[in-house]
Structures are given as C-alpha cells and as structure tokens.
Amino acid sequence: MNGGTADPASPAVRAVWCESAWLGSEGVADAVRIEVDADGYVAGVRPGHPAQEGDVVLHGVAFPAAANGHSHAFHRALRGRTHDRGGTFWTWRETMYRAARALTPALYEDLATAAYAEMVAAGWTSVAEFHYIHHLPDGTPYGQGTGEPHAMELALARAAVRAGIRLTLLDTCYLAGGFGQPIEDGQRRFSDGSAERWLERLDALRATVAGLYPDHHVSVGAALHSVRAVPERDLAVIADRLPAGLPLHVHLSEQPAENKDCLRATGVTPAGLLQRHGLVDGRLSVVHATHLGEEDIALLGGAGAGVVLCPTTEADLADGLGPAGPLRAAGAVLALGTDQHAVVDPWLEMRALEHGERLRTGRRGHFDPEVLHGIASSGGARAQGRRSAGIGAGSVADLMAIDPHTARTAGSSWDQLAYTATAQDVTGVVVGGELTARNGTHITLGDPAESLVAAIARLDAAAAADDPTSASGYTHPRERH
C-alpha cells in the first residue's frame, strides 16, 4: 500500500517531500515524496525520490498525524490552577464553573482558537470536542433575544477553521446533576431540559453546520455527558431517536463513585446501563473507562466499541490506570485524547499509555510503536467518524515530522521515536497536504503561547467581573466536569 502511485489520469496537485518517513511495518525510508490529490488525500507514495519545486518539505522523520479523541477546549484555561492543597478529582468544580459562567461566544472563540493552534503545532490535526456549554448562563438558548442560534457551537467551528484543525463537534446531552438530582445553577447553560429538546437542537445544529462547512473540516456528532447526567428515561428516548451512524461519546466509569451510584440507582454498571438501552455498539466511544469490571471490558470489546483514554489527564487527576491492554485484547478500539489539556502532546500520550500498562502489570512491551501510532491516528479518527491520516494511498494527508537529533531523541532508533520524542521535537505539521505549523509556530496564527496568554487573560478578567469576590479569577476549585 505504501508504494502506491497516483492514477496518471488524475495527477496529484501538490506533494509533501519528507527527508525520511515511517512507512509502518516497512520501517523508515529516506527521501519520500507523498503526492496529494485535490481533496487532501494521499494519491501516491514514492520513496527515494527527490523533492520538486513547490513541494512542502518536512525535515526529520514524518509520521501520520494524531487525532485527538477527547477535548474540552475551555479547560485549557485551567492548566496549573487546580493543584492547591494537593488537588483531587473533585477539586475541579468551582474552578471549571467559574470559567464556564464567564465564557461568551467571543471569548470561547478566542480561547479555542489558541488551544487548537497549540494542538496543531504539537501534531494533532483533528479533534473531537466534547461540548456542553450550549446556552446563556441562566439557561436561555442563544437566539432567543441574545446572540445567534448555536452561538457557542459556531464559535468553536470558527476557531477550528482559523486553526486549521479538523473538528468533530460532539454536541453533548446534559440533563441532571446526578442520579435522581436536578440540574444545579452552575449547570443551567449545559441543559436543554429534556432529551427531546436536545435532539431537536442537535438536528438543527447539524443542518446549520452542514450548510456552512464541508464535512471533512467541521462535522457534528453526539455525546452523553455521563450516565449520571442523563436520566434513564432520556437514555431510552435518545436510543430510539438518535440518527443512525452518528458518532456517540460518553464519559464512563471515570470514578468508582460513579459505578457505585449507578449500581445503586439502576442495578447495573454504567456500561451495563448503556447496553440495557442498546447503545453499546461500534459507533460508541467511551471516554476514560478507568474503573471497569471484567464484564464491562468484555461487553465493550465484544461490541467493538471505541475507548478514548487520556493518560496524562488520568495521571494528573490521580484517577488510576485504566485496563488498556485487556480492553484492546477484548476487541475495543483504543484512541487517545487530551481532555483537560494539562498536556497537549500526542507523543507523551502515546508513551504514557505504554508506561501505564507497564506500571499496572509490572512488565514491558504492551504497545509497540506501530500499535501506538495506530491508536494515536486511526483510533482517534475512528472515534470522530473520520478517515485516518497515514502514509499510504487513500489516507488523509495529515503528517507530523520529528527531529531525530534533539537532546531527547538523539541516539533513538527512528522507528522507536514514539518512546522518546515530545511535541518540542515536532519540526512540521501538514493538514491535507498543506503546511500548517513549523517548529512549534502556527503558520498563520504565530506562536500559540502568545494567543493563549491573551485569551486566558481576557477570560480571567471576565471571570473576576462575574465574581467580584475572586479578583484573581478562578483559583479555588472543587471538582471537574
């Protein structure tokens, strides 16, 4: 497959020339010219060919770009602010809610643009955005007297277009504060009130986005925030009415308390509750899945469901080590996500996945480099309902290149760079055959750090104005999500 060539009747309109490129099981080849068709797909791969005038040139070793399977863009503003008094999983709520209350469409567009630019520069070229800030802070929908309909969702779409990242906007159903608990004040802007109203808004959003953006750039999927946030009655409605084939994501078994509460309220685990309503299948992607029982693992694996693991987030929050190896062995399709963006680095996520399994089992060699790259690229793309990036005919021409001669990578076997490289070593990122970032700098947006500093400062100011008792912004968290 990697040696395929373009159809002479349909010549590639552009090409990416790589000093070296990783060709999967074939290893690393030198002087690889990747031909790209007009739609941004690989039309042919020619190892040992010289660069031609007009080619995009990638220095170092090129790999398929990564697909981010789970993001909350506004959580990027919380990095390094949730560790006072040690920090726990539950030290997120007040901090997150203050940020969520302060967000406007304009503020969210600025922050998401900066966060997505950071992702692109690191090697992520697509993202599944788990989005639940739908309405005004009091719960009034945008478009009912204030702002355009779908104002927050369209702000994220514009941010993705500006950053040049492919966006799967996972519009999230969030209806309860817990099992048998009503929505709280800080959650009002998350909720549509019922599954029926959420489905109506989801249908309208899909039509609006489809009229504005090509599907390969911005698409809409669905998410359930969690089984604790969507009552069982509403799960049944969603299972019956959700359009077939639409990607569906859900936070699942992230904490032992969620499992205990679900068992107490429904008699089954969270995975079992989804199965009760026919929602466990190949289009489902569960996020975190840290605290699964053996029956849950067998259920998800047997259905070929996706599992989006976020190793650096789960480490940051002391969530625990999820059963990545058993899930893959059972048949689940693994993907990686950055979730709260404590780290935005696909190379560190890949390495943390393998290291987590080593720590969990006491032995090495669970995920070899080829498997890790597959999880980071094709696993994440599948979770988004997208075609995968790759260096082979028909793949999406999204690439990231690594300098093999830095202080971190020097001496590494080039086919084992997944165990040594970081985003600091990324020399270039290509999206659809177009150079989008080089050496940590976004081609059109510049240094992501500058945009992040400015966007977070604006959000801090808005949060302080919204809560005058916290002049420094949001610094005393309680819990997350």
XYZ file of C-alpha atoms in Angstrom, residues 38-478:
441
model
C -7.142 17.970 -4.694
C -9.235 16.697 -1.755
C -6.283 16.342 0.598
C -5.859 12.553 0.383
C -2.648 10.661 -0.357
C -2.578 9.761 -4.039
C 0.827 8.088 -4.111
C 3.957 7.465 -2.052
C 7.384 7.420 -3.738
C 10.376 6.535 -1.526
C 13.791 7.530 -2.850
C 12.505 10.419 -4.972
C 13.946 13.937 -4.943
C 11.900 16.952 -3.964
C 10.391 19.041 -6.732
C 9.813 22.766 -6.928
C 6.732 23.721 -4.964
C 6.751 20.658 -2.681
C 6.093 21.145 1.015
C 9.303 19.996 2.716
C 9.297 18.220 6.079
C 12.612 17.872 7.882
C 13.275 14.874 10.107
C 11.094 11.758 10.174
C 7.454 12.057 9.121
C 4.647 10.084 10.769
C 0.864 10.073 10.401
C -0.563 12.986 12.382
C -2.501 12.300 15.567
C -6.280 12.527 16.024
C -7.397 13.912 19.399
C -10.299 11.771 20.595
C -11.412 13.919 23.555
C -11.156 17.649 24.279
C -12.805 20.254 26.460
C -11.277 23.359 24.872
C -12.081 25.795 27.676
C -10.332 23.576 30.228
C -7.074 24.807 28.705
C -7.558 27.928 30.822
C -7.344 25.794 33.989
C -3.858 24.368 33.424
C -1.679 24.770 36.506
C -4.521 26.212 38.628
C -6.000 23.143 40.289
C -3.190 21.851 42.475
C -3.643 23.997 45.579
C -3.934 21.886 48.743
C -2.724 18.966 46.653
C -5.741 18.796 44.375
C -8.088 15.861 43.827
C -10.508 14.725 41.151
C -13.164 16.775 42.957
C -11.114 19.984 43.144
C -12.295 20.999 39.704
C -15.908 22.074 40.048
C -15.724 25.619 41.352
C -12.802 26.459 39.060
C -14.449 24.968 35.985
C -17.829 26.531 36.738
C -16.314 29.990 37.143
C -14.686 29.693 33.749
C -17.841 28.243 32.203
C -20.010 31.035 33.621
C -17.708 33.699 32.204
C -17.487 32.334 28.679
C -19.161 34.234 25.870
C -19.086 33.163 22.225
C -16.358 35.713 21.507
C -14.243 34.644 24.486
C -14.729 30.998 23.633
C -13.732 31.517 20.015
C -10.501 33.231 21.086
C -9.613 30.601 23.691
C -10.493 27.653 21.459
C -8.541 29.125 18.553
C -5.454 29.341 20.756
C -5.979 25.861 22.205
C -6.476 24.351 18.751
C -3.384 26.137 17.436
C -1.412 24.584 20.295
C -2.785 21.173 19.294
C -1.845 21.605 15.644
C 1.690 22.714 16.454
C 2.073 19.579 18.607
C 0.902 17.209 15.858
C -2.850 16.814 16.459
C -4.659 17.613 13.188
C -8.203 16.652 14.185
C -10.148 16.874 17.433
C -13.350 15.537 18.967
C -14.670 18.449 21.035
C -16.922 17.233 23.874
C -19.061 20.351 24.083
C -21.766 21.109 26.616
C -21.782 24.917 27.087
C -24.832 25.451 24.902
C -26.811 28.371 26.327
C -26.622 31.630 28.231
C -25.631 31.243 31.902
C -29.280 31.283 33.021
C -30.144 28.509 30.559
C -31.798 30.719 27.923
C -30.904 29.435 24.436
C -28.851 31.699 22.218
C -31.051 33.155 19.509
C -33.932 33.883 21.876
C -33.245 37.581 22.153
C -29.465 37.353 22.606
C -26.923 36.250 20.016
C -27.278 33.976 17.025
C -28.671 30.451 17.380
C -25.938 27.914 18.187
C -23.621 30.803 19.086
C -21.237 28.742 21.218
C -21.115 25.846 18.781
C -20.421 28.108 15.814
C -17.704 29.880 17.804
C -15.927 26.522 18.126
C -16.360 25.841 14.413
C -14.827 29.201 13.524
C -11.966 28.540 15.938
C -11.220 25.215 14.278
C -11.236 26.771 10.817
C -8.878 29.526 11.952
C -6.501 26.997 13.497
C -6.713 24.615 10.543
C -7.742 21.630 12.651
C -10.468 19.182 11.640
C -13.313 19.429 14.162
C -15.854 16.816 15.195
C -18.181 18.819 17.432
C -19.737 16.378 19.892
C -22.898 18.149 20.972
C -23.485 16.883 24.488
C -26.690 15.981 26.304
C -26.528 17.099 29.956
C -29.830 16.945 31.847
C -29.227 16.099 35.521
C -26.897 16.898 38.389
C -26.576 13.210 39.283
C -28.741 10.142 39.691
C -32.107 11.496 40.805
C -30.669 15.003 41.176
C -31.883 18.135 39.351
C -29.601 20.416 37.364
C -27.677 22.815 39.600
C -27.389 26.563 38.998
C -23.900 26.250 37.519
C -25.139 23.635 35.058
C -28.108 25.544 33.631
C -26.310 26.596 30.476
C -25.446 22.953 29.802
C -29.018 21.650 29.753
C -31.790 21.540 27.157
C -34.283 20.301 29.730
C -35.160 17.010 28.063
C -33.830 14.512 25.568
C -36.459 15.591 23.059
C -35.343 19.225 23.119
C -31.695 18.208 22.929
C -32.398 16.048 19.884
C -34.280 18.906 18.217
C -31.386 21.295 18.799
C -28.890 18.663 17.641
C -30.791 18.227 14.355
C -30.889 21.997 13.811
C -27.181 22.320 14.613
C -26.255 19.573 12.165
C -28.193 21.298 9.400
C -26.613 24.676 10.191
C -23.042 23.345 10.272
C -23.559 21.298 7.103
C -24.652 24.471 5.322
C -21.531 26.358 6.403
C -18.623 23.908 6.345
C -17.502 20.845 4.379
C -17.824 17.669 6.417
C -14.108 16.903 6.186
C -13.379 20.111 8.098
C -16.279 20.501 10.569
C -18.782 17.771 11.383
C -21.248 17.206 14.224
C -21.503 14.125 16.407
C -23.311 13.420 19.671
C -22.347 12.801 23.277
C -23.968 11.935 26.569
C -22.111 13.713 29.309
C -22.350 10.621 31.542
C -24.976 8.180 32.721
C -25.311 10.244 35.898
C -26.172 13.359 33.850
C -28.740 11.718 31.522
C -31.670 10.055 33.341
C -32.633 6.575 32.201
C -35.919 7.780 30.740
C -33.947 10.145 28.499
C -31.446 7.431 27.579
C -34.343 5.425 26.190
C -35.555 8.361 24.096
C -32.059 9.008 22.731
C -31.500 5.340 21.929
C -34.736 5.332 19.942
C -34.285 8.609 18.067
C -30.567 9.332 17.631
C -29.694 9.259 13.911
C -28.002 6.042 12.864
C -24.269 6.206 12.237
C -23.701 9.404 14.199
C -20.614 9.127 16.443
C -21.687 8.863 20.089
C -19.349 9.527 23.030
C -19.833 9.320 26.802
C -17.695 9.770 29.920
C -17.789 6.312 31.504
C -16.628 4.845 34.819
C -14.129 7.598 35.427
C -14.542 7.321 39.199
C -15.512 4.401 41.486
C -18.269 6.605 42.955
C -19.963 6.756 39.543
C -20.077 2.962 39.376
C -21.456 2.671 42.913
C -24.104 5.332 42.343
C -25.163 3.737 39.057
C -25.451 0.284 40.636
C -27.492 1.711 43.492
C -29.834 3.628 41.166
C -30.213 1.173 38.287
C -28.904 -2.200 39.390
C -26.205 -2.274 36.687
C -22.854 -0.644 35.925
C -22.661 2.402 33.622
C -21.658 0.160 30.708
C -24.494 -2.195 31.599
C -26.960 0.704 31.620
C -25.901 1.755 28.125
C -26.238 -1.853 26.990
C -29.726 -2.049 28.502
C -30.771 0.646 26.033
C -28.935 -0.734 23.024
C -26.268 1.979 22.978
C -23.167 -0.237 23.116
C -22.073 -0.822 19.533
C -19.365 0.092 17.064
C -20.260 3.774 16.861
C -19.929 4.260 20.636
C -16.755 5.706 22.136
C -16.468 5.657 25.911
C -14.050 8.111 27.484
C -11.698 7.269 30.371
C -13.198 3.844 31.263
C -10.754 3.786 34.165
C -12.763 1.651 36.584
C -14.287 -1.174 34.561
C -15.098 -4.674 35.723
C -14.334 -7.763 33.667
C -17.908 -7.947 32.383
C -17.741 -4.303 31.265
C -14.495 -4.963 29.394
C -15.986 -7.978 27.661
C -19.137 -6.022 26.772
C -17.289 -3.085 25.225
C -14.738 -5.274 23.478
C -17.334 -7.665 22.109
C -19.231 -4.757 20.559
C -16.069 -3.310 19.008
C -16.712 -0.043 20.838
C -14.128 2.711 20.944
C -12.362 3.601 24.193
C -10.725 7.029 24.380
C -8.033 7.022 27.020
C -6.491 10.262 28.298
C -3.375 9.051 30.141
C -1.886 12.415 31.120
C -5.238 13.677 32.400
C -5.894 10.473 34.313
C -2.433 10.772 35.879
C -2.895 14.460 36.650
C -6.176 13.765 38.450
C -4.959 10.570 40.145
C -7.864 8.717 38.531
C -5.954 5.470 38.235
C -4.702 3.261 35.423
C -7.405 2.046 33.079
C -7.308 -1.511 31.681
C -5.922 -0.534 28.268
C -4.359 -3.906 27.499
C -7.405 -6.008 28.444
C -9.701 -3.657 26.522
C -7.649 -3.990 23.351
C -7.392 -7.760 23.782
C -11.180 -7.940 24.168
C -11.716 -6.137 20.849
C -12.186 -2.499 21.846
C -10.625 0.142 19.566
C -8.333 2.414 21.579
C -7.833 6.139 20.965
C -6.092 8.966 22.808
C -7.341 12.358 23.987
C -6.058 15.399 25.832
C -9.269 16.036 27.832
C -8.358 18.868 30.231
C -5.145 19.789 28.336
C -2.801 19.513 31.279
C -0.549 18.270 28.471
C -1.108 18.786 24.741
C 1.345 16.312 23.233
C 0.457 13.143 21.286
C 3.945 11.745 21.840
C 3.596 11.963 25.614
C 0.094 10.456 25.448
C 1.401 7.504 23.416
C 4.259 6.953 25.825
C 2.030 7.340 28.889
C -0.284 4.650 27.526
C 2.560 2.130 27.325
C 4.079 3.240 30.618
C 0.709 2.920 32.340
C 0.441 -0.689 31.247
C 3.991 -1.340 32.442
C 3.141 0.122 35.853
C -0.149 -1.784 36.020
C 1.325 -5.163 35.082
C 4.997 -4.984 36.018
C 6.222 -5.884 32.540
C 7.214 -4.124 29.314
C 6.200 -4.320 25.685
C 2.411 -3.971 25.609
C 2.103 -1.495 22.731
C 4.898 -1.449 20.158
C 5.486 1.754 18.144
C 3.342 0.629 15.218
C 0.417 -0.050 17.542
C 0.914 3.259 19.374
C 0.856 5.234 16.134
C -2.243 3.359 15.067
C -4.001 4.220 18.333
C -2.951 7.877 18.068
C -4.010 8.287 14.442
C -6.518 5.723 13.184
C -8.043 5.065 16.615
C -8.751 8.737 17.157
C -10.030 9.198 13.621
C -12.447 6.286 14.036
C -13.785 7.852 17.240
C -14.503 11.001 15.216
C -16.109 9.133 12.332
C -13.282 10.267 10.040
C -10.874 8.645 7.597
C -7.462 8.157 9.188
C -4.256 10.018 8.492
C -1.500 7.864 7.046
C 1.328 7.491 4.588
C -0.446 5.297 2.094
C -2.710 5.801 -0.908
C -6.208 6.838 0.144
C -5.215 8.050 3.611
C -5.764 11.603 4.773
C -2.593 13.585 4.036
C -2.091 14.777 7.615
C 1.507 14.410 8.820
C 3.813 15.365 11.674
C 7.590 15.250 11.463
C 10.103 14.707 14.275
C 13.721 15.864 14.560
C 15.639 12.692 15.476
C 18.709 14.624 16.650
C 17.468 16.638 19.661
C 18.580 16.190 23.262
C 15.529 13.958 23.744
C 15.721 11.898 20.566
C 19.464 11.661 19.879
C 20.538 8.052 19.548
C 16.991 6.709 19.237
C 16.108 4.173 16.594
C 13.934 6.176 14.265
C 11.169 3.608 14.283
C 11.100 3.884 18.117
C 10.726 7.648 18.382
C 7.313 7.102 19.982
C 9.248 6.221 23.148
C 11.470 9.323 23.197
C 10.058 12.258 21.222
C 7.862 15.074 22.514
C 5.950 17.891 20.855
C 9.091 20.023 21.313
C 10.711 17.873 18.636
C 7.994 18.395 16.002
C 9.538 20.191 13.032
C 6.436 20.477 10.868
C 2.740 19.600 10.671
C 0.782 19.136 7.452
C -3.029 19.121 7.182
C -4.471 17.879 3.905
C -1.125 18.380 2.198
C -0.757 21.980 3.414
C 1.937 23.093 5.858
C 0.103 24.341 8.957
C 2.814 24.572 11.639
C 6.599 24.567 11.740
C 8.893 24.273 14.770
C 6.117 24.998 17.265
C 4.765 28.024 15.410
C 1.440 28.085 13.605
C 1.876 29.273 10.027
C -0.998 31.797 10.138
C -1.574 32.344 13.884
C 2.036 32.560 15.068
C 3.217 31.375 18.475
C 0.301 29.638 20.260
C 1.704 30.790 23.606
C 1.021 34.430 22.780
C -2.578 33.672 21.798
C -3.091 31.548 24.916
C -1.747 34.236 27.246
C -4.035 36.849 25.730
C -7.143 34.632 25.632
C -6.726 33.385 29.206
C -6.170 36.946 30.453
C -9.440 38.023 28.836
C -11.271 35.095 30.402
C -9.698 35.868 33.804
C -10.958 39.429 33.576
C -14.442 38.297 32.656
C -14.499 35.730 35.479
C -13.346 38.332 38.000
C -16.042 40.754 36.848
C -18.631 37.982 37.142
C -17.434 37.085 40.662
C -16.014 40.190 42.414
C -15.098 38.102 45.492
C -12.440 36.336 43.410
C -10.337 39.145 41.983
C -7.705 36.736 40.716
C -10.203 34.770 38.674
C -10.948 31.106 39.337
C -8.449 29.759 41.829
C -10.382 27.653 44.352
C -11.653 24.557 42.563
C -13.915 21.832 43.926
